[in-house]
Coordinates of C-alpha atoms and ligand atoms in Angstrom, one line a residue:
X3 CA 39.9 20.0 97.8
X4 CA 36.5 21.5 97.4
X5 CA 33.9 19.1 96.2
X6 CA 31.7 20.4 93.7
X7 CA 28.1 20.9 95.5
X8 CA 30.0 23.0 98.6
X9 CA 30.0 26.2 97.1
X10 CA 31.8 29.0 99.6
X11 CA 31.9 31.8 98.2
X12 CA 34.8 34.0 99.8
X13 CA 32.2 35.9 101.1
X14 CA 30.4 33.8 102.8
X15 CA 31.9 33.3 106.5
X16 CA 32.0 36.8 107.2
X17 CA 28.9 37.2 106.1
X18 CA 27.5 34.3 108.3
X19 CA 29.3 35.3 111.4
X20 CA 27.9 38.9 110.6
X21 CA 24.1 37.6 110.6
X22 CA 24.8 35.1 113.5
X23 CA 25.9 38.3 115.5
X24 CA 22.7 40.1 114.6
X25 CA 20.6 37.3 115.4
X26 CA 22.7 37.4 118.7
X27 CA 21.6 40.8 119.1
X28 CA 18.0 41.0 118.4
X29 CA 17.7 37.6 120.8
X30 CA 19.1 40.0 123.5
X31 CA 17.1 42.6 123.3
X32 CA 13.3 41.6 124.3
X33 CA 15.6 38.7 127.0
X34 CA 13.8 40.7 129.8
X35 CA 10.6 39.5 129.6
X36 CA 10.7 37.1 126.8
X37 CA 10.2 32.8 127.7
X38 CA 13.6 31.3 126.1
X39 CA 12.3 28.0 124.7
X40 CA 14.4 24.9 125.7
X41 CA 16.4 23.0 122.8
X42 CA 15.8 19.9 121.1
X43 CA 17.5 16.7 122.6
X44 CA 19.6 14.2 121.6
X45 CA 20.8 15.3 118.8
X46 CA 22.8 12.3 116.5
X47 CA 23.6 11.4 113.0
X48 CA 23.5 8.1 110.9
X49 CA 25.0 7.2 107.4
X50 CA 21.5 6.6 105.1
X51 CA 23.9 6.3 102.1
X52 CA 27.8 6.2 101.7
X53 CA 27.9 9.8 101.4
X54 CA 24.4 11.0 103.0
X55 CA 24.0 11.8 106.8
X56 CA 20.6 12.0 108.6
X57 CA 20.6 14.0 111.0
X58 CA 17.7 13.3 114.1
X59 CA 16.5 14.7 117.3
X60 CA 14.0 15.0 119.7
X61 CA 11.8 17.5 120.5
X62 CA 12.0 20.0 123.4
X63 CA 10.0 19.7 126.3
X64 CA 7.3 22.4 127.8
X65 CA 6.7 23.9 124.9
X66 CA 3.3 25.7 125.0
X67 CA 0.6 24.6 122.4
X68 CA 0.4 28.1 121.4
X69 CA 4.1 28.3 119.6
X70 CA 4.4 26.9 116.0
X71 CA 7.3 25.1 116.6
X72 CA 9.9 24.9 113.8
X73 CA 13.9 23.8 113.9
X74 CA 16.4 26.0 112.4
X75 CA 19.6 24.5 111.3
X76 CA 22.9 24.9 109.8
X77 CA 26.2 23.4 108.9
X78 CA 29.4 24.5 109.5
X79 CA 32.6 22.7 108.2
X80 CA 36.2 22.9 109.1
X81 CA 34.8 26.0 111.2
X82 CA 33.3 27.5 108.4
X83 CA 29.5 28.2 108.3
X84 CA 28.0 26.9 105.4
X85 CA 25.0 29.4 105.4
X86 CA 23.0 26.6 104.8
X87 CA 20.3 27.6 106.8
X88 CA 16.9 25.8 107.0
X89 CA 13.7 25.8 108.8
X90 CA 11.5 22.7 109.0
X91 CA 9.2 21.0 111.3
X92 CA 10.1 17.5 110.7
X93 CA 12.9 16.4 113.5
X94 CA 15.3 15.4 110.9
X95 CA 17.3 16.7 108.0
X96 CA 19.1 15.1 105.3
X97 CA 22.9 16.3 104.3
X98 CA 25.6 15.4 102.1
X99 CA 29.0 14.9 103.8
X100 CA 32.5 14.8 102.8
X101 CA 34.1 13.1 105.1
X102 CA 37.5 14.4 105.1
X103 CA 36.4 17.6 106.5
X104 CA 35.1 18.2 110.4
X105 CA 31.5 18.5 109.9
X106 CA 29.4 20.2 112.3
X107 CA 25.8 20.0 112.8
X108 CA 23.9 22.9 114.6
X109 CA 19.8 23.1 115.3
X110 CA 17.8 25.1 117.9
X111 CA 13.9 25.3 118.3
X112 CA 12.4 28.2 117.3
X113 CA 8.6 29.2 118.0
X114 CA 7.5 30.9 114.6
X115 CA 5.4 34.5 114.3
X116 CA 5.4 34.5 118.1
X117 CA 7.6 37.9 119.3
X118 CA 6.7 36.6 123.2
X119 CA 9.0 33.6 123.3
X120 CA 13.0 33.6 122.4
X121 CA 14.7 30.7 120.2
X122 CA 16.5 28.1 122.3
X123 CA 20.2 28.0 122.4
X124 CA 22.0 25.5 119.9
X125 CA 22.4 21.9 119.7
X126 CA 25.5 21.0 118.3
X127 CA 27.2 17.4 116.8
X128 CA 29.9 16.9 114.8
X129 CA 31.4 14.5 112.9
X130 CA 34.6 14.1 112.9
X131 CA 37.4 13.0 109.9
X132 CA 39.1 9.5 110.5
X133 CA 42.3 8.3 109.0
X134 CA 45.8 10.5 109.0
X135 CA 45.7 13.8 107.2
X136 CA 46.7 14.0 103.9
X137 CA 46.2 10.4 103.1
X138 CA 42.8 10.9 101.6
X139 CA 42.3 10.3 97.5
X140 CA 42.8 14.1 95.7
X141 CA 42.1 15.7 92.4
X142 CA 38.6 13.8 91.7
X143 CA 37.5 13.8 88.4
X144 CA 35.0 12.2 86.3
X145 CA 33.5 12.0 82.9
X146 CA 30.6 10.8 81.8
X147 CA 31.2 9.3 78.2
X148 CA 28.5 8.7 75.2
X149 CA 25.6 8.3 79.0
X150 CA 27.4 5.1 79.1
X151 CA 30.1 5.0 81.3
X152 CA 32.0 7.0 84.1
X153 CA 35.3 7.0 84.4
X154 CA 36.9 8.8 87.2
X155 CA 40.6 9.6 88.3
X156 CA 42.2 10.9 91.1
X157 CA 45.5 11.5 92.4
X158 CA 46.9 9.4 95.8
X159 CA 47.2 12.2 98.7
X160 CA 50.5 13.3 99.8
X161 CA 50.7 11.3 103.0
X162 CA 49.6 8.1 101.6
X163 CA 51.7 5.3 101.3
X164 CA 52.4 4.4 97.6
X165 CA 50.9 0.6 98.5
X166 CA 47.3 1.8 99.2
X167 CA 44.5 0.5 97.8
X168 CA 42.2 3.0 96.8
X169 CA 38.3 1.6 96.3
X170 CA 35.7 3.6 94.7
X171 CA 32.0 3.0 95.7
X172 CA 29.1 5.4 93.7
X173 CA 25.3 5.6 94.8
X174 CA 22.5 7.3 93.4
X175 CA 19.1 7.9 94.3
X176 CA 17.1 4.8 92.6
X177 CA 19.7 2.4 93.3
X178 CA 19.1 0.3 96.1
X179 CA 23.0 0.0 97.7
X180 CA 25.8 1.4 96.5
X181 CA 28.2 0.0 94.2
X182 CA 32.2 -1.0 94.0
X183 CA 33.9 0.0 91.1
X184 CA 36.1 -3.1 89.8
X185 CA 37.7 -1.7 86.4
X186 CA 40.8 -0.2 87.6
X187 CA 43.5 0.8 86.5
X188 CA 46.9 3.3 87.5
X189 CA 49.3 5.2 85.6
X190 CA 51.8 7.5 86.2
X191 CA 50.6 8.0 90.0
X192 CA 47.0 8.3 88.7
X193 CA 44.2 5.9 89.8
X194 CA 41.7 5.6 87.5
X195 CA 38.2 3.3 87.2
X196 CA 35.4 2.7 85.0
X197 CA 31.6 2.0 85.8
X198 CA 29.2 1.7 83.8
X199 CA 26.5 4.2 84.4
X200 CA 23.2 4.6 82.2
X201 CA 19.4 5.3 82.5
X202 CA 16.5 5.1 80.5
X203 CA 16.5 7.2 77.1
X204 CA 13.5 9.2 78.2
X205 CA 15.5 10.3 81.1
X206 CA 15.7 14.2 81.5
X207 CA 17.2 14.7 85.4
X208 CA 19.7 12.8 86.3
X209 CA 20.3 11.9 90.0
X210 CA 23.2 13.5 91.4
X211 CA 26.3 10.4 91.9
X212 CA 27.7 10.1 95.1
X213 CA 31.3 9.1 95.0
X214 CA 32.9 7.4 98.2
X215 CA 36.6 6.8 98.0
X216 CA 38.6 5.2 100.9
X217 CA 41.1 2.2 101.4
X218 CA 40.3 -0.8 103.9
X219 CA 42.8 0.6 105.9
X220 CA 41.8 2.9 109.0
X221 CA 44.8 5.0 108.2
X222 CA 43.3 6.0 105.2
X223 CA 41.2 8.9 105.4
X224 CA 38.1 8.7 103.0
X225 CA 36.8 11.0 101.1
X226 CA 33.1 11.8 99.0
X227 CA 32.0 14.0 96.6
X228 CA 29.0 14.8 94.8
X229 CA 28.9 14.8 90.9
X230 CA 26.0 16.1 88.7
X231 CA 26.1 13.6 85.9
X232 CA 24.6 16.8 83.3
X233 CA 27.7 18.1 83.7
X234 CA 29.8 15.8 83.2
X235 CA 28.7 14.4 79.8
X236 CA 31.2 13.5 77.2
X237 CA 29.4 12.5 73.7
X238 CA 31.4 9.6 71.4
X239 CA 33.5 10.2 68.7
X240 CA 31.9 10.6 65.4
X241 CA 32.7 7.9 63.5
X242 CA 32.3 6.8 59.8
X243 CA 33.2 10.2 58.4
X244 CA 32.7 9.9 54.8
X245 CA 33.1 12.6 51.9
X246 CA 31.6 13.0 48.2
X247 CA 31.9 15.0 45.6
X248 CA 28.5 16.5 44.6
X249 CA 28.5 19.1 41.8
X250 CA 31.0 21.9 43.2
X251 CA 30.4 20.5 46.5
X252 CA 32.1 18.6 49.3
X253 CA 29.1 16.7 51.0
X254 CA 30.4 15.5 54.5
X255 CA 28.3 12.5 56.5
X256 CA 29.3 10.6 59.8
X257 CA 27.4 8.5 62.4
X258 CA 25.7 9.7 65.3
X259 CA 25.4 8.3 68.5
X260 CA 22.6 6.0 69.4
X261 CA 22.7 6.7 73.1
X262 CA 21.8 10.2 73.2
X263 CA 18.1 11.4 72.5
X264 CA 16.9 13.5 69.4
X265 CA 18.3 17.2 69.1
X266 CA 20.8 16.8 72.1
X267 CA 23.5 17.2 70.2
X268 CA 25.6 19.3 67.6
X269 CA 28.6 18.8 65.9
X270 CA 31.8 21.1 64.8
X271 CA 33.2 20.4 61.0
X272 CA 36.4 22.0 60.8
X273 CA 37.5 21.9 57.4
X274 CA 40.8 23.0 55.4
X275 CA 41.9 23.4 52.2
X276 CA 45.4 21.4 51.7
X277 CA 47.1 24.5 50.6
X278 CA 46.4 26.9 53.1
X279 CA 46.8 27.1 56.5
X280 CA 43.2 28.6 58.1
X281 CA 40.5 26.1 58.7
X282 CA 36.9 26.5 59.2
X283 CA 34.9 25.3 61.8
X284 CA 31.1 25.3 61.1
X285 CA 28.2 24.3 63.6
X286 CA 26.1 21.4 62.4
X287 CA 22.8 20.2 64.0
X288 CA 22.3 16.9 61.7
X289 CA 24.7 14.4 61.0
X290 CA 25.7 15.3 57.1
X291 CA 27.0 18.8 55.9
X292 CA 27.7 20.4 51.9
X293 CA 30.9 22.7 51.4
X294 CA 29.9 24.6 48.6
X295 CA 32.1 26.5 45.8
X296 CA 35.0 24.1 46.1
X297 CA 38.2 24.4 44.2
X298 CA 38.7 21.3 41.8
X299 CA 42.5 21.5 42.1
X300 CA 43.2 21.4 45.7
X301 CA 42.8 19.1 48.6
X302 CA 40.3 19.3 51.8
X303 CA 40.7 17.8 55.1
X304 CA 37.5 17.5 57.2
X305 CA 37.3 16.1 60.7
X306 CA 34.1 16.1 62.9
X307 CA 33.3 16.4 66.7
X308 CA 30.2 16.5 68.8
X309 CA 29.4 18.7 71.8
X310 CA 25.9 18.4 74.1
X311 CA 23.6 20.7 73.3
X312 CA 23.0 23.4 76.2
X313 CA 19.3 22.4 76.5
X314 CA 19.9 19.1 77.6
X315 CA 23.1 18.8 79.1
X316 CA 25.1 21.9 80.8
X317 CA 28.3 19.8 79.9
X318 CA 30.7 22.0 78.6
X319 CA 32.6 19.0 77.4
X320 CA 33.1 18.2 73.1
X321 CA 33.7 14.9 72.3
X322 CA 37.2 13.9 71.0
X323 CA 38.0 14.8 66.9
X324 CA 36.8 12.2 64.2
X325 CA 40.0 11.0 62.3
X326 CA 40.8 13.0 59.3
X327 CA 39.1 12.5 56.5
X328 CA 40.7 14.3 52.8
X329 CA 39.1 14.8 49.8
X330 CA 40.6 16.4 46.5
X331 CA 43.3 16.0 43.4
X332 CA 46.2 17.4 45.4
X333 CA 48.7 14.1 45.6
X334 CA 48.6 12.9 49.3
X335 CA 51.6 13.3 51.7
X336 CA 52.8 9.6 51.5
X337 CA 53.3 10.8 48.1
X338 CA 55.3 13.9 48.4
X339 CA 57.3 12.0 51.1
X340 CA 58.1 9.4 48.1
X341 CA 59.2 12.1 46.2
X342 CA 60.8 14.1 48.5
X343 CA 63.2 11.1 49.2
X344 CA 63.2 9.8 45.4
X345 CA 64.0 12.9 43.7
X346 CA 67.4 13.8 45.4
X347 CA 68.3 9.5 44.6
X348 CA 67.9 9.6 41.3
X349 CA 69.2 13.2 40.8
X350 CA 72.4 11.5 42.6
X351 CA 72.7 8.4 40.7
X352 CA 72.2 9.9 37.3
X353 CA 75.0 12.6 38.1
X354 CA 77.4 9.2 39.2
X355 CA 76.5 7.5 35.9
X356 CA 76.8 10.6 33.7
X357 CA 80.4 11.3 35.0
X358 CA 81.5 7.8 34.8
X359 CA 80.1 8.1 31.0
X360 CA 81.4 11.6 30.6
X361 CA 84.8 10.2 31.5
X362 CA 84.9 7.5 28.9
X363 CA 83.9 9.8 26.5
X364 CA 86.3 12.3 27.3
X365 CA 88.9 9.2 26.2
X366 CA 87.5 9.1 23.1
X367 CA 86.7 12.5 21.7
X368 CA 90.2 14.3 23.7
X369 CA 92.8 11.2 23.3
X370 CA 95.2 11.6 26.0
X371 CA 97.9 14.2 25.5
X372 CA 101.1 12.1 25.2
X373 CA 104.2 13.5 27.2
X374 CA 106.3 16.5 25.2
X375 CA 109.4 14.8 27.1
X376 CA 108.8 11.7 25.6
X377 CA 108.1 13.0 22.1
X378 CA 111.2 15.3 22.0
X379 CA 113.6 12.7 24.0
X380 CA 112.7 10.4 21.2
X381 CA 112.6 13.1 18.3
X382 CA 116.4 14.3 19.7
X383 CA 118.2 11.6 20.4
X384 CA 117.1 10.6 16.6
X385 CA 118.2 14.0 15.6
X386 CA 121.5 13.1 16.9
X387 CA 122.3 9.9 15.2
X388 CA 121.8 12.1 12.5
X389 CA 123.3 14.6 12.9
X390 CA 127.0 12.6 13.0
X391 CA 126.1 10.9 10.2
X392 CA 125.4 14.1 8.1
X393 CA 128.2 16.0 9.5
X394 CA 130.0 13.7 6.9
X395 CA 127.8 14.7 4.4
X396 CA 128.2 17.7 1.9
X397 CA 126.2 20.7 1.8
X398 CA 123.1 19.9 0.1
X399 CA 122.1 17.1 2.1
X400 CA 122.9 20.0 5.0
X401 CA 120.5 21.8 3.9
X402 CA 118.1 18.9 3.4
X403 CA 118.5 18.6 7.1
X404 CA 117.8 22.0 8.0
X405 CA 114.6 22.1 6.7
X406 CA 113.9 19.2 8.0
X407 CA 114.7 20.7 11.6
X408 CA 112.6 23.2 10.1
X409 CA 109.8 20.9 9.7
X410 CA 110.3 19.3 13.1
X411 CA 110.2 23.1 14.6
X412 CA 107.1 24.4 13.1
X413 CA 105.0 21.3 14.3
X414 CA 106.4 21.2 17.5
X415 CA 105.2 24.7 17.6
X416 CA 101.3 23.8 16.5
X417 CA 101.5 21.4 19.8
X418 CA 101.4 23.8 22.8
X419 CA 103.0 26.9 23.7
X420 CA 104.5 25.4 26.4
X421 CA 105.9 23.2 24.6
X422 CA 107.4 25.8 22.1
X423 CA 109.4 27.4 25.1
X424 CA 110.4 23.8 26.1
X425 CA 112.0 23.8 22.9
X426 CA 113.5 26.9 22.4
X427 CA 115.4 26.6 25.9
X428 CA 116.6 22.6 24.6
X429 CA 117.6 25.0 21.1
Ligands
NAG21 C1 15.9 10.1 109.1 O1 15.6 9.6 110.4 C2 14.3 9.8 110.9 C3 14.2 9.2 112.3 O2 14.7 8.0 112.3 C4 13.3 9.1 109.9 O3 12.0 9.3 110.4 C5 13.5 9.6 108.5 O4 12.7 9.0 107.6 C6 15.0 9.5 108.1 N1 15.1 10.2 106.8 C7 15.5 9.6 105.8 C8 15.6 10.4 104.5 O5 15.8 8.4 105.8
NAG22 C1 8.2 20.5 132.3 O1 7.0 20.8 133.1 C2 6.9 19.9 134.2 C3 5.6 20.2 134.9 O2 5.0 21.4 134.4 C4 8.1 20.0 135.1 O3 7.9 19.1 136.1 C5 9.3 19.7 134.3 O4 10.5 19.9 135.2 C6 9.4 20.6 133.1 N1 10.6 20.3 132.4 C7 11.5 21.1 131.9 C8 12.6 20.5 131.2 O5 11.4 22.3 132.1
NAG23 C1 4.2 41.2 119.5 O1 3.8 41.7 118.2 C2 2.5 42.2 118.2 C3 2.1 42.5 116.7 O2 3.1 42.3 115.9 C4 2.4 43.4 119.1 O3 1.1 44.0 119.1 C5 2.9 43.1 120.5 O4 2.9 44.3 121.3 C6 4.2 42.4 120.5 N1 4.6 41.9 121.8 C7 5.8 42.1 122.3 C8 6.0 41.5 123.7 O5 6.7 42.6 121.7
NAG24 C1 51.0 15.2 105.9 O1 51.6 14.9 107.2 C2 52.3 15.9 107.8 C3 52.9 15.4 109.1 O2 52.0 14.6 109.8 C4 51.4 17.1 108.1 O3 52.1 18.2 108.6 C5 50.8 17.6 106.7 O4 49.9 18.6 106.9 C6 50.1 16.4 106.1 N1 49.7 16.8 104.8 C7 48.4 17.1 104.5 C8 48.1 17.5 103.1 O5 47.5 17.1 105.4
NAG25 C1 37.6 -2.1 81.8 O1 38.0 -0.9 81.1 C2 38.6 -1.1 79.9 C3 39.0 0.3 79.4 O2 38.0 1.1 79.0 C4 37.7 -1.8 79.0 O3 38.3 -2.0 77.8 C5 37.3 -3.1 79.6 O4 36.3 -3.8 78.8 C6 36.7 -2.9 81.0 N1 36.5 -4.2 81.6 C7 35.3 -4.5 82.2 C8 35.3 -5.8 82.9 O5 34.4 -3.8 82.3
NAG26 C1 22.9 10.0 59.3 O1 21.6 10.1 59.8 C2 20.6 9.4 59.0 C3 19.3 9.7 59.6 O2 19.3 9.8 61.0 C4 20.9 8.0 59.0 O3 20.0 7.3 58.2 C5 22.3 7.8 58.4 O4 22.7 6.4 58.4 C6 23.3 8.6 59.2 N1 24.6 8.5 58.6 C7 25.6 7.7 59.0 C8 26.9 7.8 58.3 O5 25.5 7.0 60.0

């Protein structure tokens, strides 16, 4: 991990071993008849804050009145020079540290605009990381909502054992000790906790948060980082959208939030018409906005969001999307749902009745066609009966019969034609 306020640019360690070897150099050269000055003593470290070293030591002794003394210093971690370097006078300099890392502390006394005496050799200290490798808290992240809470998560590190207790303890400058976070919480293998973190209004530069995190446990190792709260800053939801109908226009309004100062904020109206699929996002300074030339017959959908303006915060951070607001004739979803399912049901049970009707009808306007078989078994076995007694008969009441037959033929032949061949074969 590379906590945010240790910049190393890829650069950087060649460069630093580059200029350490000139430096090497040019103290080489006038070593023939220059005085090299002795180094500063007893150099040591305390903690002034969870994540703040001080780093003290004495002055060297013998050192002529003449030289204008000053300590150079630098910091290298995990053998990697920080170019860092500074020159003071006071024996003392303050650093941040970040305790998972080997930190190593290097000052030498220097006697400035003086070409007759060399700087001394270097003083070195280090601090050194506790706890196992790979047990320390990874992945730290926080966000500052509405400048009224932090809440920061990280992720347990790989050697850790899935019962430790991660603690998280923040300090800033103006607060007297640091603080424990108590609102925690863990999900899905992600620690999280909440602290509530605000200052005055009129506030424009915000301290810089120190963040300690580490388990009781000496096997843990812990870890700090450094957070500038500017950039962390996550504004509110708007809330309250509400929409009217003014003229031709759409006027839009929501509520702002009451913990950020005047002007510090701007907000993003993305808009679409229910019909189309493109929407618009327009930039709004105040907290109300007019759509002009709106179409009466479709539907809008506006939702709101707010982002820190770059002049006060350098948070790159928008705050969540308002819920969606609509505005328009067009019939609402819930509605085309209701029809979508209605439509087909009745379409369905109007077809059932209808055929169920249509079949009753069917009974009465077509009567059912009675059974040829039936109509000729019965028509010939008549015929017969008659037929013996007729046979007795004489002629005229043969030819009564024959037209009879006749008779019998032709309306058998209005039934069907099927019918017709039926009885031609049974002929
Ligand atoms: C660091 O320690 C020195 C020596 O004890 C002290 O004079 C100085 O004030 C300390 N610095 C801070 C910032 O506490
Ligand atoms: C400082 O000077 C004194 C006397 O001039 C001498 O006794 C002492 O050894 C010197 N100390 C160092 C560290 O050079
Ligand atoms: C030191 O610098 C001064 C001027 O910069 C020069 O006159 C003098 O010769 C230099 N002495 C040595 C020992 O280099
Ligand atoms: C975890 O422990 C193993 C074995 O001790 C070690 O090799 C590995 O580097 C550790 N992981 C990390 C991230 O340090
Ligand atoms: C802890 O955080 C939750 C989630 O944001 C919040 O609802 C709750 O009020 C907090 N509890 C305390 C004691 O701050
Ligand atoms: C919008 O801002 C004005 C003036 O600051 C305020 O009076 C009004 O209540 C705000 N609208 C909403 C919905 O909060």
């Amino acid at each position: 991990m590379d906590p945010p306020g240790a910049p190393r640019p890829p650069g950087a360690p060649l460069r630093c071993r580059l200029f350490l070897a000139v430096c090497w150099v040019v103290a080489a050269g006038p070593a023939a008849g220059a005085k090299v000055l002795p180094p500063p003593s007893n150099l040591d470290y305390s903690f002034i804050q969870i994540c703040t070293l001080n780093w003290t030591w004495n002055p060297p002794e013998n050192v002529s009145s003449s030289c204008n003394l000053e300590y150079s210093s630098d910091i290298v971690i995990d053998e990697v020079p920080q170019d860092k370097r500074e020159w003071s006078k006071s024996r003392f300099r303050v650093t941040d540290t970040f305790l998972n890392e080997e930190m190593r502390f290097k000052v030498r006394s220097e006697c400035k605009y003086d070409n007759t005496s060399e700087p001394s050799r270097w003083v070195e200290t280090s601090l050194l990381p506790k706890g196992i490798p790979g047990t320390a808290a990874v992945d730290l992240s926080c966000v500052w909502h509405n400048l009224e809470y932090m809440v920061c998560t990280w992720r347990p590190g790989e050697n850790a054992s899935s019962d430790t207790n991660y603690m998280l303890f923040y300090w800033f400058d103006g607060l007297k000790n640091r603080k424990k976070c108590s609102n925690y919480s863990m999900q899905q293998g992600i620690f999280e906790c909440i602290f509530n973190l605000s200052f005055p209004k009129v506030t424009s530069i915000y301290p810089a948060i120190s963040i300690l995190i580490r388990d009781d446990s000496e096997e843990i190792r812990p870890v700090c980082a450094s957070k500038n709260p500017t950039t962390l800053v996550k504004p509110a939801t708007p809330r309250r959208v509400t929409l009217s109908k003014i003229n031709d226009e759409i006027y839009v309004e929501w509520s702002e939030s009451d913990t950020f100062p005047e002007n510090c904020l701007f907000y993003e109206v993305e808009y679409h018409n229910g019909d189309l699929d493109s929407a618009h996002i327009i930039k709004v300074e105040n907290n109300h906005t007019s759509i002009p030339t709106v179409d009466p017959n479709s539907k809008y959908i506006f939702k709101v969001r707010a982002k820190p303006k770059p002049e006060c915060y350098s948070s790159k951070l928008y705050s969540d999307w308002s819920e969606e607001k609509s505005i328009g004739e067009k019939m609402d979803n819930t509605f085309y749902f209701v029809l979508i399912i209605t439509i087909p049901l009745i379409v369905a049970v109007s077809t059932i009745i209808l055929l169920v009707y249509l079949k009753r009808l069917k009974v009465l306007i077509l009567p059912p066609i009675p059974d040829p078989r039936e109509i000729l078994k019965r028509m010939f076995g008549e015929q017969n009966e008659d037929a013996q007694s007729y046979a007795k008969d004489d002629s005229v009441n043969a030819y009564d019969r024959l037209t009879k037959e006749e008779e019998i033929h032709s309306l058998v032949l209005t039934e069907t034609p099927a019918c017709t061949n039926f009885v031609k074969e049974n002929q």
